[in-house]
Each structure stands twice: as structure tokens, then as C-alpha cells.
mmCIF file with all atom_site columns, C-alpha atoms in Angstrom:
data_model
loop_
_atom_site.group_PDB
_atom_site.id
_atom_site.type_symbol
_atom_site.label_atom_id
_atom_site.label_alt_id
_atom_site.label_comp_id
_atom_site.label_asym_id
_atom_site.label_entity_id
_atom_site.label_seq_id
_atom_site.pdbx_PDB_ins_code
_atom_site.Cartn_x
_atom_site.Cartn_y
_atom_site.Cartn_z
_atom_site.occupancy
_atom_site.B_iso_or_equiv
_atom_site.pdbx_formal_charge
_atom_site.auth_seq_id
_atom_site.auth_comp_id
_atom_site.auth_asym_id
_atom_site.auth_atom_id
_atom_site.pdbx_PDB_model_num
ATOM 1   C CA . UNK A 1 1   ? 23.540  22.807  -14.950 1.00 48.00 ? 1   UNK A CA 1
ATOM 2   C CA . UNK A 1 2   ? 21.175  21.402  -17.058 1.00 59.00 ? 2   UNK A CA 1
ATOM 3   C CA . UNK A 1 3   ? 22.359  17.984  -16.545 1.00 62.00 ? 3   UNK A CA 1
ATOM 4   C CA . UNK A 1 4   ? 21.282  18.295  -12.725 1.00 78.00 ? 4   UNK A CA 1
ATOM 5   C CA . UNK A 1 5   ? 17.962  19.870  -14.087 1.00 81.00 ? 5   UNK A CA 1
ATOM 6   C CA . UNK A 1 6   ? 17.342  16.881  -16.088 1.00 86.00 ? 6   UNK A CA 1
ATOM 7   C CA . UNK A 1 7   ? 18.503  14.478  -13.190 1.00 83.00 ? 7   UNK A CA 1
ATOM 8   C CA . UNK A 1 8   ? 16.589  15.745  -10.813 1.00 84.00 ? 8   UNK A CA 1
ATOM 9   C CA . UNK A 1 9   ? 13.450  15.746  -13.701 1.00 89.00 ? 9   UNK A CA 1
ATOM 10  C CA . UNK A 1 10  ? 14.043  12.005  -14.228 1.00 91.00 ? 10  UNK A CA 1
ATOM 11  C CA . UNK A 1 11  ? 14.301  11.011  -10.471 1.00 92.00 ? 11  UNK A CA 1
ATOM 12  C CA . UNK A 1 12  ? 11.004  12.842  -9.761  1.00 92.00 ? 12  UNK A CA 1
ATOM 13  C CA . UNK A 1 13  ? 9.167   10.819  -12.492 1.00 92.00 ? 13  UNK A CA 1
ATOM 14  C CA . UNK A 1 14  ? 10.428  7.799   -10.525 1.00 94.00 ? 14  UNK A CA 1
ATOM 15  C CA . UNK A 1 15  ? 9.425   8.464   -7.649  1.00 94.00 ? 15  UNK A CA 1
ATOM 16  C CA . UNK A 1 16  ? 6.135   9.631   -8.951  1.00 94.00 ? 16  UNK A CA 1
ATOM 17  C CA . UNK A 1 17  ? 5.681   5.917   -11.002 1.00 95.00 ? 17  UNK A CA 1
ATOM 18  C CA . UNK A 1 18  ? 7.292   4.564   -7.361  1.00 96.00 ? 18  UNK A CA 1
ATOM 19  C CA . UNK A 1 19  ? 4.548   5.795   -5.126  1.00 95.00 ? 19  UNK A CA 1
ATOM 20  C CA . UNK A 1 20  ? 1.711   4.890   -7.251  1.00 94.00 ? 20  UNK A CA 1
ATOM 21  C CA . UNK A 1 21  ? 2.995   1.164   -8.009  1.00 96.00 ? 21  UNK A CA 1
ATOM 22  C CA . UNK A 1 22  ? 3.851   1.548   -4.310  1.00 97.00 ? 22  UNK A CA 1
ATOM 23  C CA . UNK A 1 23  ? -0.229  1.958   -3.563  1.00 96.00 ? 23  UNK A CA 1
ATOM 24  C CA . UNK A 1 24  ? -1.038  -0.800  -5.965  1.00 97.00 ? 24  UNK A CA 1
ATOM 25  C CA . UNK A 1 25  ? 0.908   -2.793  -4.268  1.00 97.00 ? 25  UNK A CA 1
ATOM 26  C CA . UNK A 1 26  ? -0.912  -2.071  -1.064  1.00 97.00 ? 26  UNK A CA 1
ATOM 27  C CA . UNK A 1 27  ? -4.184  -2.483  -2.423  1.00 97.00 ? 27  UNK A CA 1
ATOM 28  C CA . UNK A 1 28  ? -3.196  -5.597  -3.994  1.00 98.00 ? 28  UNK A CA 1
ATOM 29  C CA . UNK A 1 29  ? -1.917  -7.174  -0.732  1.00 97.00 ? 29  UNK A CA 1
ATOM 30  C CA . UNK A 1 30  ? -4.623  -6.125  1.536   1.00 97.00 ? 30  UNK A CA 1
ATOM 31  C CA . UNK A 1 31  ? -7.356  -7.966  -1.345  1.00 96.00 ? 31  UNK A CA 1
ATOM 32  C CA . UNK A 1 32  ? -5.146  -10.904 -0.636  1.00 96.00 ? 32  UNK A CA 1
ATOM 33  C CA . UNK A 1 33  ? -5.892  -10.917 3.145   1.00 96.00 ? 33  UNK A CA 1
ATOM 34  C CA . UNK A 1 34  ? -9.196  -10.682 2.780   1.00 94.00 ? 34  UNK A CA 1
ATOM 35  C CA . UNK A 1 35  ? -9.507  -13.081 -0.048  1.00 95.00 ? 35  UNK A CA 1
ATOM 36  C CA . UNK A 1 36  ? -7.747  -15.957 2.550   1.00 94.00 ? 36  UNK A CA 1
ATOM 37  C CA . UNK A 1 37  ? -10.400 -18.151 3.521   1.00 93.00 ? 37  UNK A CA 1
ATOM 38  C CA . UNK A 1 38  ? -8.932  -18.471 6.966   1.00 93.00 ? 38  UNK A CA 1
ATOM 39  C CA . UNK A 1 39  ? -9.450  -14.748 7.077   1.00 93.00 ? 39  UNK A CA 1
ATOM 40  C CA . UNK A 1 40  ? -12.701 -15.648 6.046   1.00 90.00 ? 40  UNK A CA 1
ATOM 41  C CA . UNK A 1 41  ? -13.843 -18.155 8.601   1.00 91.00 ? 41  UNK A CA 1
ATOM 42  C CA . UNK A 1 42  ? -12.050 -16.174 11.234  1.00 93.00 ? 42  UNK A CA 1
ATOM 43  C CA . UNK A 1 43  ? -14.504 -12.977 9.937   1.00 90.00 ? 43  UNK A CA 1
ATOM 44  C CA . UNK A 1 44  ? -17.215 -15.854 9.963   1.00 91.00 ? 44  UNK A CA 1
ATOM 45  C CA . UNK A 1 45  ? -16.397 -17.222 13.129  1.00 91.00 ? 45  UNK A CA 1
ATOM 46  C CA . UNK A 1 46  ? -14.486 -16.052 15.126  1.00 88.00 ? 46  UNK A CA 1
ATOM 47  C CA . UNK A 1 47  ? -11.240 -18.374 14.845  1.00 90.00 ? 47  UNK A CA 1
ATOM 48  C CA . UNK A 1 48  ? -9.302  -19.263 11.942  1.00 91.00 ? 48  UNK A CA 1
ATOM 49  C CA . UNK A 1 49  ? -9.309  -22.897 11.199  1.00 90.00 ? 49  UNK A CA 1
ATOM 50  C CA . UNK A 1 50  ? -6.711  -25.405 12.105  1.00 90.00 ? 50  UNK A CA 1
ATOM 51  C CA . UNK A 1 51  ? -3.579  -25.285 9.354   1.00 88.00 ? 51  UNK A CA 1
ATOM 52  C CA . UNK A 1 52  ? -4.509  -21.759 8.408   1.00 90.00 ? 52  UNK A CA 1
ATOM 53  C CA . UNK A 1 53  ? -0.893  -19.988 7.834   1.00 89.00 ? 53  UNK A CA 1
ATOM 54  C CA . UNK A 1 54  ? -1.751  -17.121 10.187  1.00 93.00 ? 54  UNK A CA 1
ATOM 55  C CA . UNK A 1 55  ? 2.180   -15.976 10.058  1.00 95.00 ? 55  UNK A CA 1
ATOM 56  C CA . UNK A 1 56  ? 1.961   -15.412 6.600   1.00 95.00 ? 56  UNK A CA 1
ATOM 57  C CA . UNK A 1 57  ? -1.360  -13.151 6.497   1.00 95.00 ? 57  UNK A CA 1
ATOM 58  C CA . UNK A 1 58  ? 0.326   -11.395 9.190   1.00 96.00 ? 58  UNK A CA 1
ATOM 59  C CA . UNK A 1 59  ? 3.008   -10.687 7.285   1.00 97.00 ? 59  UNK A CA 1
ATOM 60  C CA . UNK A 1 60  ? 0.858   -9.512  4.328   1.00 97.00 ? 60  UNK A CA 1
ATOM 61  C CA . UNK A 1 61  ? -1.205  -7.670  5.936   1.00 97.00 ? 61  UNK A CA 1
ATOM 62  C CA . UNK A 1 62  ? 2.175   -6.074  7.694   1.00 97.00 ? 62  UNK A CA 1
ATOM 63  C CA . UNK A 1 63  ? 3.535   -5.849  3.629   1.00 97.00 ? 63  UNK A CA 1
ATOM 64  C CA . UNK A 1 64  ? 0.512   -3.750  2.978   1.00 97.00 ? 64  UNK A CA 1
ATOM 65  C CA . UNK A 1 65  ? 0.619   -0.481  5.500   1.00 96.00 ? 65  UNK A CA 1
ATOM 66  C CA . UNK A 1 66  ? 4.336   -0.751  4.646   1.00 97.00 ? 66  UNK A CA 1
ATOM 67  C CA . UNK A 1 67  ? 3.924   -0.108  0.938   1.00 97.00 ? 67  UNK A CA 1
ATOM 68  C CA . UNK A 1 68  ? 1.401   2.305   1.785   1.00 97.00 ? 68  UNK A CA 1
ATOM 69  C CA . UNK A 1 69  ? 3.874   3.968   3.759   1.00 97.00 ? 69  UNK A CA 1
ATOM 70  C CA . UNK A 1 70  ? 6.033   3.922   1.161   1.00 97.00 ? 70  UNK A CA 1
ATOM 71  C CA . UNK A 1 71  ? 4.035   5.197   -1.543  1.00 97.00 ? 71  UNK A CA 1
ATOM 72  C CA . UNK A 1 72  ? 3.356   8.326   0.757   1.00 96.00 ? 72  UNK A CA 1
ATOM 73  C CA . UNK A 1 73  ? 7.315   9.150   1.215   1.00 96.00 ? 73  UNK A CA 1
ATOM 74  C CA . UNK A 1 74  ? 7.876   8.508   -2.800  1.00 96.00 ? 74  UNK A CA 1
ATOM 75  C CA . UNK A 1 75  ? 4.941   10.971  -3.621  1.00 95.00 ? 75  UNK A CA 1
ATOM 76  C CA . UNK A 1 76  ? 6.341   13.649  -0.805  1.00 95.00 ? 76  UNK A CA 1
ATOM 77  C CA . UNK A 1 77  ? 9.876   13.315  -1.994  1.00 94.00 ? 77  UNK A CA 1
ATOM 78  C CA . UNK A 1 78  ? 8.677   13.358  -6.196  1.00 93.00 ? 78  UNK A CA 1
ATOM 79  C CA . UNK A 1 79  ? 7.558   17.056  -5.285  1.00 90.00 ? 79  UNK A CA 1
ATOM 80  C CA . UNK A 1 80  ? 5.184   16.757  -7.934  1.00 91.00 ? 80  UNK A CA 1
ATOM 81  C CA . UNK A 1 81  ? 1.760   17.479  -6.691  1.00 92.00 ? 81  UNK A CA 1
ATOM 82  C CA . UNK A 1 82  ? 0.042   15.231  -8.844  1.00 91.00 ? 82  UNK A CA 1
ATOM 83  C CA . UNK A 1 83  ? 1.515   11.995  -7.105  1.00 91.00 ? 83  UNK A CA 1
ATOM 84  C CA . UNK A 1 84  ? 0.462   13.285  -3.798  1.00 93.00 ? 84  UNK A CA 1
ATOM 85  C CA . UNK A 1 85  ? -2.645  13.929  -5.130  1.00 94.00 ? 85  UNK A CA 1
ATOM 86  C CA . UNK A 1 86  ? -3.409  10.552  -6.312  1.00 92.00 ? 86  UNK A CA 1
ATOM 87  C CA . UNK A 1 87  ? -1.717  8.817   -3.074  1.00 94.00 ? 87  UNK A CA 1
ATOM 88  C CA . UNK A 1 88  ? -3.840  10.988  -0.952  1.00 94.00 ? 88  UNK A CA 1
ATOM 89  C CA . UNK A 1 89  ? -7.115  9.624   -3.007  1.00 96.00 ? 89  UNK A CA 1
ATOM 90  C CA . UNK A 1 90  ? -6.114  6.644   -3.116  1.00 95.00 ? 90  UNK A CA 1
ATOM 91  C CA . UNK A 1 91  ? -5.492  6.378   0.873   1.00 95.00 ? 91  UNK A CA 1
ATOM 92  C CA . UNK A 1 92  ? -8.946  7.212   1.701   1.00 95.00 ? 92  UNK A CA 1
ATOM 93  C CA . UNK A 1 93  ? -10.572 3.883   1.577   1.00 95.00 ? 93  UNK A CA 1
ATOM 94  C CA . UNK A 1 94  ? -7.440  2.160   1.971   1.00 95.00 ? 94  UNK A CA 1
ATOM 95  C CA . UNK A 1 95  ? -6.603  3.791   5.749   1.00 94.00 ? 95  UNK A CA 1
ATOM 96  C CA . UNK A 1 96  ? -10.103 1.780   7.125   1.00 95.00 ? 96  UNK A CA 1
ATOM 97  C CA . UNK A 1 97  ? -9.438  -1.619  5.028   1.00 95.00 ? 97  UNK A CA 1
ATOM 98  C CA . UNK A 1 98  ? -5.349  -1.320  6.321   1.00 94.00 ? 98  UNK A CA 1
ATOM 99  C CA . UNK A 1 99  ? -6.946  -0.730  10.116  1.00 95.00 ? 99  UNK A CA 1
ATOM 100 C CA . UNK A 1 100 ? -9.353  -3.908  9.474   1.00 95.00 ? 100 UNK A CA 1
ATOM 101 C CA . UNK A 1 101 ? -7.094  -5.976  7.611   1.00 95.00 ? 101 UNK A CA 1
ATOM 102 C CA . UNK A 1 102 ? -4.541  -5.548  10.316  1.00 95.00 ? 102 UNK A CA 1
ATOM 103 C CA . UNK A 1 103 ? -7.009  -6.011  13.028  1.00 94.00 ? 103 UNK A CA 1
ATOM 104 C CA . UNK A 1 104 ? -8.358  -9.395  11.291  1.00 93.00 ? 104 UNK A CA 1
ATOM 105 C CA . UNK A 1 105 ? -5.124  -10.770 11.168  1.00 93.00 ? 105 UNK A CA 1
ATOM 106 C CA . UNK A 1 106 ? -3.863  -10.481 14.653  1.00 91.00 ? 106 UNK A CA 1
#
């Protein structure tokens, strides 16, 4: 019994370090979109230049509401409140940047 207590202890800590590396992962990707300086002619602009890897922003951009994503089911399924806490703060000015990021890159 308490070998299941402990278990289940233990995976909730994971998940809890999960969601929040999860969300630093999302912040970090988006700041790589918008750091591009394709992104930033398109923002600029209008159009990205010529040889600007626009499949690859995609994909980051993509990378990033994924991981967000996926920091919100690890902090849900940790149970702990104090993960969902932090995710929730933590998706507040990340939800408009994610929309914009996205929107920039397609």
C-alpha cells in the first residue's frame, strides 16, 4: 500500500516538473519565431524575404501551442494544484503571443 502511495507521489512530481518545463518550452519556441528575421520583415512588410525557411517557423510555431498543450494535460493529470496554478499564469500572455505567432507564420 504504501508503495502505490509513494508511486503515485513520485509520478505527480513528474508531471508537475513535466508541465512547467513543458511551458518553458513553449515560451522558448514562440521567442524563436519572433526572433526570425523573416518573421521580422514579414511583420515589417508584409512578405517574408526570398530563402526565408517558412516550413520551419511553421513548424515552431506549431511546436509551441503543442507544448503548451502539453504542459496543461501534465499539470491536470499531476493533481497538484500548484502546477495548474503556475500553467494557468503562465498561459495568460502566452494564449495572445501563441494566436500571433501562429498567425505570423502562416
Amino acid at each position: 500500500m504504501t508503495m502505490d502511495r509513494t508511486h503515485g507521489r513520485d509520478l505527480a512530481v513528474l508531471l508537475s516538473l513535466t508541465a512547467v518545463v513543458a511551458m518553458g518550452l513553449a515560451y522558448l519556441l514562440i521567442f524563436i519565431v519572433l526572433r526570425d528575421p523573416g518573421m521580422t520583415d514579414k511583420l515589417m512588410n508584409g512578405a517574408t524575404p526570398a530563402g526565408t525557411d517558412v516550413g520551419g517557423i511553421r513548424v515552431t510555431a506549431v511546436g509551441a501551442v503543442l507544448a503548451a498543450l502539453g504542459a496543461w494535460v501534465a499539470a491536470v493529470a499531476s493533481r497538484n494544484l500548484i502546477p495548474v496554478i503556475l500553467v494557468m499564469l503562465a498561459s495568460m500572455p502566452l494564449a495572445p503571443l501563441g494566436v500571433f505567432v501562429l498567425a505570423l507564420a502562416f
